């Protein structure tokens, strides 16, 4: 979700064998999509306040986005299951074995494992602030999971545009529904921006 201006712990052995192929291998096997990079470019140009996401794979950060509210936490929020020391940043997962704590030797777990999939309050606060300031809200490829923790903080006159090939709960409140995938939409926008820029150069 894009906005533009106008816990208890789990035992380390539980779930890690499935966590590795499900999250880590996919995170480092696949690159961010065209849409991820397009959103990062919009932020760099000052046209975007921030991104709110329930994804834990850090793809927005890898693509270059700085203002990302990962409201379910992510593989960037990591903690020693034994002493509680934090090891934040996704780079720690670029290895095949479960990383160990430098202080006590305990196993390091990411937030989605040691929190039992609860929300990350720091990023929930960011989400509430950003959505309260946004004049334009883009709902991209989401069905609104965990939206109840921040959605009611939005500006009531904000324009809502949804980009999603399928139907979601946002259909009835969106001012515009674009029934296409986000990569396709941003490719078309890039082509239009490029053609407009070329036309301006010729004048």
Short mmCIF file of C-alpha atoms in Angstrom, two decimals:
data_model
loop_
_atom_site.label_atom_id
_atom_site.label_comp_id
_atom_site.label_asym_id
_atom_site.label_seq_id
_atom_site.Cartn_x
_atom_site.Cartn_y
_atom_site.Cartn_z
CA UNK A 1 0.00 0.00 0.00
CA UNK A 2 1.44 3.37 -1.06
CA UNK A 3 0.69 6.84 0.20
CA UNK A 4 1.50 9.97 -1.77
CA UNK A 5 0.95 13.62 -0.79
CA UNK A 6 -1.92 16.05 -2.48
CA UNK A 7 5.16 -10.87 22.11
CA UNK A 8 6.01 -14.20 23.49
CA UNK A 9 8.79 -16.30 21.93
CA UNK A 10 8.63 -19.59 20.08
CA UNK A 11 11.17 -22.40 20.49
CA UNK A 12 13.82 -22.11 17.80
CA UNK A 13 13.27 -25.57 16.35
CA UNK A 14 9.59 -24.96 15.71
CA UNK A 15 8.87 -23.96 12.17
CA UNK A 16 12.43 -23.19 11.09
CA UNK A 17 12.69 -26.15 8.75
CA UNK A 18 9.69 -24.85 6.82
CA UNK A 19 10.64 -21.20 7.35
CA UNK A 20 13.94 -21.58 5.47
CA UNK A 21 12.54 -22.70 2.09
CA UNK A 22 9.28 -20.76 2.39
CA UNK A 23 10.74 -17.34 3.17
CA UNK A 24 14.52 -17.25 2.93
CA UNK A 25 15.10 -19.18 -0.28
CA UNK A 26 12.35 -17.29 -2.06
CA UNK A 27 13.60 -13.92 -0.76
CA UNK A 28 17.10 -14.43 -2.13
CA UNK A 29 16.11 -16.40 -5.23
CA UNK A 30 13.78 -13.72 -6.56
CA UNK A 31 14.39 -10.05 -7.18
CA UNK A 32 11.97 -7.21 -6.49
CA UNK A 33 9.42 -6.65 -9.23
CA UNK A 34 9.19 -3.67 -11.57
CA UNK A 35 6.51 -2.22 -9.30
CA UNK A 36 8.81 -2.44 -6.26
CA UNK A 37 11.47 -0.42 -8.09
CA UNK A 38 8.89 2.05 -9.43
CA UNK A 39 7.66 2.79 -5.91
CA UNK A 40 11.24 3.28 -4.72
CA UNK A 41 11.79 5.77 -7.56
CA UNK A 42 8.63 7.69 -6.62
CA UNK A 43 9.87 7.94 -3.04
CA UNK A 44 13.28 9.18 -4.19
CA UNK A 45 11.51 11.85 -6.23
CA UNK A 46 9.59 13.03 -3.17
CA UNK A 47 6.22 11.91 -4.52
CA UNK A 48 5.57 9.23 -1.93
CA UNK A 49 5.28 9.38 1.86
CA UNK A 50 5.68 5.68 2.53
CA UNK A 51 4.65 2.10 1.93
CA UNK A 52 2.57 -0.01 4.29
CA UNK A 53 2.89 -3.76 3.82
CA UNK A 54 2.08 -7.04 5.55
CA UNK A 55 4.80 -8.83 3.57
CA UNK A 56 7.83 -10.00 5.55
CA UNK A 57 10.22 -10.60 2.62
CA UNK A 58 11.87 -7.12 2.65
CA UNK A 59 11.39 -6.72 -1.12
CA UNK A 60 10.56 -3.01 -0.82
CA UNK A 61 13.77 -2.39 1.14
CA UNK A 62 15.84 -4.46 -1.29
CA UNK A 63 14.37 -2.38 -4.14
CA UNK A 64 15.58 0.81 -2.44
CA UNK A 65 12.55 2.13 -0.55
CA UNK A 66 13.45 3.86 2.72
CA UNK A 67 10.04 4.56 4.27
CA UNK A 68 8.46 1.14 4.69
CA UNK A 69 6.06 0.21 7.49
CA UNK A 70 6.15 -3.59 7.78
CA UNK A 71 3.22 -3.91 10.16
CA UNK A 72 3.66 -7.66 10.72
CA UNK A 73 7.37 -7.24 11.22
CA UNK A 74 9.76 -8.79 8.73
CA UNK A 75 13.04 -10.57 8.25
CA UNK A 76 14.69 -7.28 9.18
CA UNK A 77 13.52 -7.56 12.80
CA UNK A 78 15.42 -10.40 14.47
CA UNK A 79 15.99 -11.42 18.06
CA UNK A 80 18.03 -13.98 20.01
CA UNK A 81 15.63 -16.58 21.40
CA UNK A 82 17.84 -16.90 24.52
CA UNK A 83 18.97 -13.43 25.63
CA UNK A 84 16.75 -11.15 23.55
CA UNK A 85 19.56 -9.28 21.78
CA UNK A 86 18.39 -7.77 18.48
CA UNK A 87 20.07 -8.35 15.12
CA UNK A 88 18.17 -6.15 12.71
CA UNK A 89 18.64 -6.21 8.95
CA UNK A 90 17.81 -8.92 6.42
CA UNK A 91 21.44 -9.65 5.50
CA UNK A 92 21.81 -11.96 8.50
CA UNK A 93 19.68 -14.53 6.66
CA UNK A 94 22.09 -14.91 3.75
CA UNK A 95 23.25 -18.27 5.06
CA UNK A 96 21.91 -21.80 5.06
CA UNK A 97 21.99 -22.40 8.82
CA UNK A 98 20.13 -20.67 11.62
CA UNK A 99 22.39 -17.79 12.78
CA UNK A 100 23.67 -17.77 16.36
CA UNK A 101 23.87 -14.89 18.81
CA UNK A 102 27.33 -13.38 19.24
CA UNK A 103 26.65 -12.67 22.92
CA UNK A 104 25.30 -15.99 24.20
CA UNK A 105 25.29 -18.46 21.32
CA UNK A 106 21.50 -18.63 21.27
CA UNK A 107 19.62 -19.05 18.00
CA UNK A 108 18.38 -15.92 16.26
CA UNK A 109 14.78 -15.86 15.12
CA UNK A 110 12.90 -13.37 12.95
CA UNK A 111 9.87 -11.50 14.25
CA UNK A 112 7.28 -13.62 12.37
CA UNK A 113 8.56 -16.70 14.27
CA UNK A 114 9.27 -15.42 17.77
CA UNK A 115 6.23 -13.12 17.95
CA UNK A 116 3.67 -15.72 16.83
CA UNK A 117 2.79 -13.43 13.87
CA UNK A 118 1.66 -10.38 15.84
CA UNK A 119 1.98 -6.77 14.69
CA UNK A 120 5.15 -4.69 14.94
CA UNK A 121 3.97 -1.68 16.94
CA UNK A 122 6.72 0.69 15.81
CA UNK A 123 5.69 0.28 12.19
CA UNK A 124 1.98 0.39 13.02
CA UNK A 125 2.62 3.88 14.40
CA UNK A 126 4.36 4.85 11.15
CA UNK A 127 1.44 3.50 9.14
CA UNK A 128 -1.09 5.49 11.14
CA UNK A 129 0.90 8.71 10.73
CA UNK A 130 1.43 8.30 6.98
CA UNK A 131 -2.16 7.39 6.19
CA UNK A 132 -3.41 10.36 8.21
CA UNK A 133 -1.33 12.70 5.99
CA UNK A 134 -2.02 11.14 2.58
CA UNK A 135 -4.21 12.86 0.00
CA UNK A 136 -3.85 9.89 -2.36
CA UNK A 137 -3.82 6.24 -1.31
CA UNK A 138 -2.82 3.50 -3.72
CA UNK A 139 -3.99 0.05 -2.70
CA UNK A 140 -1.72 -2.35 -4.58
CA UNK A 141 -2.07 -6.12 -4.65
CA UNK A 142 -3.56 -6.49 -1.17
CA UNK A 143 -6.81 -7.69 0.33
CA UNK A 144 -6.47 -5.54 3.41
CA UNK A 145 -5.17 -7.98 6.03
CA UNK A 146 -4.44 -6.16 9.29
CA UNK A 147 -5.90 -2.99 7.79
CA UNK A 148 -8.01 -2.50 10.88
CA UNK A 149 -4.92 -1.44 12.85
CA UNK A 150 -4.29 1.65 10.70
CA UNK A 151 -7.04 2.14 8.08
CA UNK A 152 -9.39 4.13 10.34
CA UNK A 153 -6.67 6.78 10.69
CA UNK A 154 -6.87 7.80 7.03
CA UNK A 155 -8.01 11.22 5.86
CA UNK A 156 -11.69 10.95 4.98
CA UNK A 157 -11.28 12.99 1.80
CA UNK A 158 -8.27 11.01 0.55
CA UNK A 159 -8.60 9.66 -3.00
CA UNK A 160 -8.30 5.86 -3.08
CA UNK A 161 -7.03 4.06 -6.19
CA UNK A 162 -6.84 0.27 -6.18
CA UNK A 163 -4.54 -1.69 -8.50
CA UNK A 164 -5.50 -5.35 -8.32
CA UNK A 165 -6.55 -7.89 -10.97
CA UNK A 166 -8.99 -9.52 -8.54
CA UNK A 167 -11.88 -8.28 -6.43
CA UNK A 168 -11.20 -7.25 -2.82
CA UNK A 169 -12.91 -5.56 0.08
CA UNK A 170 -11.56 -2.23 -1.20
CA UNK A 171 -13.74 -2.34 -4.34
CA UNK A 172 -16.65 -0.45 -2.81
CA UNK A 173 -14.61 2.39 -1.29
CA UNK A 174 -12.05 2.93 -4.06
CA UNK A 175 -12.56 5.97 -6.26
CA UNK A 176 -10.91 4.03 -9.08
CA UNK A 177 -10.36 0.28 -9.51
CA UNK A 178 -7.68 -0.78 -12.01
CA UNK A 179 -8.09 -4.49 -12.80
CA UNK A 180 -4.50 -5.22 -13.79
CA UNK A 181 -1.33 -6.44 -12.14
CA UNK A 182 0.90 -3.79 -10.61
CA UNK A 183 3.86 -4.52 -12.90
CA UNK A 184 1.68 -4.07 -15.98
CA UNK A 185 0.29 -0.79 -14.67
CA UNK A 186 3.69 0.67 -13.79
CA UNK A 187 5.18 -0.44 -17.10
CA UNK A 188 2.43 1.45 -18.91
CA UNK A 189 2.94 4.52 -16.73
CA UNK A 190 6.69 4.42 -17.38
CA UNK A 191 6.11 4.22 -21.13
CA UNK A 192 3.76 7.20 -20.96
CA UNK A 193 6.16 9.24 -18.84
CA UNK A 194 9.01 8.45 -21.21
CA UNK A 195 6.99 9.37 -24.29
CA UNK A 196 5.85 12.62 -22.68
CA UNK A 197 9.43 13.46 -21.78
CA UNK A 198 10.61 12.81 -25.31
CA UNK A 199 7.83 14.98 -26.71
CA UNK A 200 8.75 17.80 -24.33
CA UNK A 201 12.42 17.59 -25.38
CA UNK A 202 11.44 18.05 -29.00
CA UNK A 203 9.48 21.23 -28.34
#
